[in-house]
Structure formats: structure tokens, C-alpha cells
């Protein structure tokens, strides 16, 4: 496919950029129209690439894009999953270029969604186009692209349940993750689940002068800090009652296998500019993100946060808190346990509210499957190195749902790298990874 | 003075509203011009009330307004202090009316500064005008109004040092505090000092995806919560090393005297809509705000705080933290102790910055002075009840400085009430308190 890429590169960029220019931020109601626009553009690209049909399907939330090419009912069917929604761009002041005006320099494409997931799903469109145009395609291919991955995929599961027949396939092929490095390709064989909540702590019923009341009335920010601080103990373990009940402890063997993935602590710390890592006692860094759950405050706010100083004892304090889960933790159960725990530890001088935001379960992928083997062979050929199995720390909540609803295993061929800083300012995607991804996907179809 | 108020009420409102309409928020650089405009308007009002001279004096920060009426060098001289700057108006959405378009209803004036301190300083202008116009004034009167009280009065102390001769007087008369209630007038005999800092905790050098790094890299919000939580122990005592070294423990007698001030815990809790109060073990609520220091987080922010959910492990977390101090705690020393302590408790996986914002020392006022006695007699007559001495929990940093620089004791005749919610949305000032304040101040001059 190398030559095909070379011959069509400029058109590829134009097409991908047409997606990247649409600010499809699913979490922001102001971008509702952009979501529809982006879905429409994707359907156009699907048809242009050779799909028999491509439709923008309305849901209770943002639309789902479905497309397919049915060559022969006796062929194996590949269901490609991706998402066209992107993360917000705050803090916008840290972007070196407009997040929605993509640029190419330093060997990479820069912009929100360059990697996650517009850049990665685009590889599938182009590998499909290439195979079809060259007469190499020997599979039926279905595409499903959703617009709510970054906000919990609330609409896709019901849609998939309703259209389970339409989605019948042999494997769910997904590029929405990273590999260890471009020298060490890897295939995700498991992802973490997620429980994401927002909490609100209310003290006095109005903002107070901190001089008149300070020392006598509980400050909800201080109380929120106390409560958050108590959620993780000194060994890095989460104190929510029952939190670890369903966690599967890996065998020494499994841990040894995962430990084969190369990891350089000095490089890791240098990349992040930190002196020390921190996490659950008794586990390595890769284990802490791969096979162990965790709890992070994703946002916190309360009181006066402007320029200058205001002596206020505020009425409210807020935080967004998420927990990454591992198989077999059930996301809904964990959200319930957290809510109960957080209310139970609230001292009598504040009121507490917990609002579930989104969540999903983690999952594992069998290494013995034909699909895994085909992917490993394809990537091994393109990269010149056998890929290693790894565990992803992130969550693609919907994949566990699709696995359950459709009874098909997903396969995660992710070509992102840590350097791409997805979800952060200056997201990028290396051209080399984009092109190697296309090649690997095209080869996957040949070996599957 | 009652009749004079009745006859001139409408003009009084017009004049006061002309001050309230100017958004003189000292902490916000965008309002620099408004500060100058407000100072100019005050000088006009001083001249209109009968001052011999009134000047807007530039400083390194916002201008100082000075005015005076020298009747006879042999008379006692009263130096009136006030401030024309106001607090920010966030959260603006909680205001029921425009903070800078004052309204009168429910027996009160509503708007930012209605009480603190434009409304209260205005009482002095009008009592002065009345005494002068009726030929009752038997004192020289000087006025000094600053524009930086809400941000630490950085410019007034140097200005006062330079103009110490000009400011010579027998008492500094101030209305910038509250009384216990309109049934129980009180005179502040002491105020707390302040040390206000901003802290920043930096973890990784960029925002990270919380799935890829969560559990393995310290989250600066979680760390900031841990650090803040550790600043106050389970007995409500501040853990900063050396914090209590200079705190004067009051005698049982002094505490008993302060305990004579009426206090209704049920009313207090109902007013704030809280189930329980919280503070340092072994002290009452009035002691906790009057004679004991405290620590409050006035603002906190970090990570994603918008609508929706973003799975970010942020690079930074911030907080504004202030400590209220009691005599003899030195504000600069406490800021230094805090900074050292906060850096010392920072774990190795984050970097910490502490920026001092502003501060000032607390002070005590002798109850045996002629000025205190004159104020007590005047207020007793207006309210029909002898006022009680009380300790204010707030800080007027500059008064301790002026006391030291000019060697004059301040006297705090404050007419604010808790219900006025200064520093918060919907600040107001009861007309009854405004008018009784004017009457009390006019009588003060007659008894002093």
C-alpha cells in the first residue's frame, strides 16, 4: 500500500483535514451542529472510499455513522469501530496552533483529533479504499463511527442493541489506543473501565467573609480536600468500601508476561519532568496503569479563582473524580459504592451531592484468536519487530458493551504514541504512524 | 441630626449612589480608571460637605483621597479612615440585581459597596456636613480614604509615612466593621491580622490522559488536597510549624468578658443553614472568630472544570489560602513560616510554589480611652442600649500600620450587620443602620 499512499498523500491530507477542521466536541452543547456536520462528512468519505451505503443515523444524543461494503456473504466480516467526537481544548492558551486548523510540521499532523480518533479511524477508511480499488479486498467490511466516545457512549449501546443484525461480524477492529513506542509495536489485550462522577460539597448557604466566619464555620473547600485526601491511603489503595472486592489479582505468570514489555523509568520520568512516580504499593508502573484500578481528580473548583485575592469562605466546592476499573469491576456497582462511601464520610457540617457522569466496564481480549494473530503478523511485517501484547490504562467503555451485545471480540490495533498528548493541548499524530497504520491494517485484511 | 437626615435624604441617596455606581474593584487591573474616577468623586463630595481642601493623591497603586477641615489648632483632631475600593462580584450569577446599579427595597440599599465601605464611610461625610452646617463642629477633621483595602493597603502605609505631619490627629475613626446586631450594638476592640498566599502544585509537565497515566503518576490535584488537608489537625489546630508561637492566650477573665456578648447558636446555624459549626477544640464560636487564628482556602482550581467530563490528569493545581492572625502574630513571619512548611511537606513527585499576596497584623484597642467612652455613650443613646466591646474576626491590615506609623489609636464604630453579606452576592446596608450610624457619629463628636 506504500505506493498507493505516496500517490494519494495530498488527497489523504485534504480529506483528513476536512474532518479535523470541524470542532466536534461532544461534551459541549454549543457544538451540537458541528457533531452533525462531522457525521455527514464521514458518511461522504465512506461513500467516496467505496462503501455501498453510508448513513448518518440519529440517536437520542449525537448521531452514529454506519457504512458497509458487502462483497460476498461467505466472506468473513470486519466491523470497524471509531469515534468522530473529540475532547475539549482547554486550556486553549497552551496550544501553539489553532486546535481546529490542522498543520503539518516536524513530521506530524497537529490539531485536536489528529490522533484521537479522527486520525486513527481515517487509516481504516484509506486501507479499505486501497484494498477495494486494487481488487484485494476479500472481506465484508462494516463501519460504525460514534460521536459520544469522550462522554461515555451513551447512545451507541442502545443503537447497537436495536441494530444487532446489521452489525453482525467476526471481529470488531479498533484503532483508538497507543503502542508502547514506534520501536516496540504492541497490541492492546485489555483496557480499563471507568466510573466518572461529579461531587459537590455545600457548607454555609451563601459565600461568607472569611474574617467574620473563618475558624468557626466549616469551609467546604477544606472539607472537600479532607474528603478527597481520605479516598486514597498511604499505600496508594482506594479506601472506598468494597472497591477491590471484584478485582482479579493476576497470577505471577501473567504479571511476568506483561513485564516483558520494555519500560525505561528514566525516560518516563524525563518525558513527564517528574522526580518520582507514585502509585499503589507492590506494583510496577506498567501494572499500575495496566492491571490495577486507580482514582484521579480530573477537575476541582470553588471559591474565588480570579486574579487578586478575595477573602471569601465559599458556600460550595466541586470536583470531578474518576476511577479507572479493571476486569471484573462493574462500573455501575463502583459508582454506587463510591456514592455511598462519599456520603458516608461527609462530616455533619456539610451537605454532599454525587452525580454519576459516565462509565463503562473494562475488558480482556484473547491472544489466541485468528484476529489477534493476523494483526500481530501484519504489524510485525510493517515494523520489522514482533508486537508485544500490552494492557491499556485508558477506557473505551463502549467496547465492553459491544462485546456483550454483539458477542464479538474487539481487536485493538492502536498506532498512537505517548508523545501525541491526546486529550491535552498540542495533540499530534506522526505521519509515519499514520502511514504504517494504514499499511498494517491493509495487511491485517490479507492475513485474517 | 434626625431632622437633617429627613430633610436631605433624597440628596444623600443620590450622592451615595454616585459612588456605588463606580465599579471600583481594586484587585482587577481592568478597573484602574474606575478607581481614579471614584477617588475624584469622593474628593468632590468632601468639598461639597464643607472640607477646606480635598485632594486625589497618586500613589504607586490606586490613589489616596485626603481632605480636611481645620477649625482651630487648639481643637482635638479626628482622622476619619475609610476605603472606596470594593470586592469583586463573582459569582455574578447569584446577584439578584446589578451590583453596580444600587437599588432601595426591603428597607436597605443593595449593591457592591453598599456597606463595605462606601456606605459606611458616607456616614462620616454626612455627620461632618451636618455638624458643620449647624455650627456644632468643635473638632478639626481629617479624612483619608484609600483604594486598596481589599488588596492589602500596599500604598497607604508608605504614603502615611511620607505625610505623617499632615495626618496628625488624636484618634483614627473608622466605620468598616459590623456590630453584633441592631438590638445589641457593639464596638470592636480588636481585629485579626491576615496572611494571604497563592500556592501552585505542579506534577507532570503537561496535562495527561488519566487512563494512560492514572495510578502511576501523582495527580497534582490529589496531592494539593492531601497537602491542604494536612494543614489543619483533627482538633482544628493549624499544623504549620511555629504558627502558634506568638499567639497570646487570653486570661479566663478576658474570655469571660467577651462571653458576655450575646450569641444564639441556633440562630447562627439557621442563618447559615448548617447542621454543625466547626473549629478549634476548646473555644467557643465567638472565640474562634475573635481571639483565635484560623486557616481557610479561599479558592481552588485545577484540571477540567467545564461542562461535561474530561479524563485529564492535569499538570497543575492551584489554591488561594489565607490565615487570620491574632495579636501578637506577625503577618510577614507567618507568611514565611507557611511558605517553609508548605514546601517542606511537598512530596518528591510534585513541585510547589508559594506566592505571598497580602497581609497585615491584628491589633487591640484600649477600652479606657476617651474616644472609646465617647463612642459608647453616643451609640448607647442612639440605640437605647449600652454597646458591648467585641472582637472582630476580619482584618483591616492598614489600621495596625497606621497605629504604629502615626502613633494614634483607632476606634472602630462599625454599623454593618451579618445580614449585609459583604464580600458576597447581594451586599446590602439597612437604611436604619445608615441613619443611626450618622446620628451616632454626630453624637460622638459632641461627647469626644
Coordinates of C-alpha atoms in Angstrom, one line a residue, chain A residues 200-208 218-221 302-303 312-318 350-351, chain B residues 91 94 272 424:
Chain A
X200 CA -20.5 19.0 45.3
X201 CA -19.9 19.9 48.9
X202 CA -22.0 22.7 50.3
X203 CA -21.2 24.4 53.6
X204 CA -23.0 27.6 54.6
X205 CA -25.9 28.6 52.3
X206 CA -24.0 31.7 51.0
X207 CA -20.5 32.9 50.4
X208 CA -19.2 34.4 53.7
X218 CA -16.5 24.6 58.1
X219 CA -15.1 25.8 54.8
X220 CA -16.4 23.4 52.0
X221 CA -13.1 23.6 50.1
X302 CA -14.5 26.5 44.4
X303 CA -14.3 30.0 45.9
X312 CA -14.2 34.5 50.9
X313 CA -15.4 31.5 52.8
X314 CA -17.3 30.0 49.9
X315 CA -20.6 28.2 50.1
X316 CA -19.7 25.4 47.7
X317 CA -16.8 23.3 46.4
X318 CA -16.8 21.0 43.4
X350 CA -21.6 20.0 55.1
X351 CA -24.0 18.6 52.6
Chain B
X91 CA -20.2 34.7 41.4
X94 CA -26.1 34.9 42.2
X272 CA -26.1 29.8 57.6
X424 CA -20.7 38.1 48.7

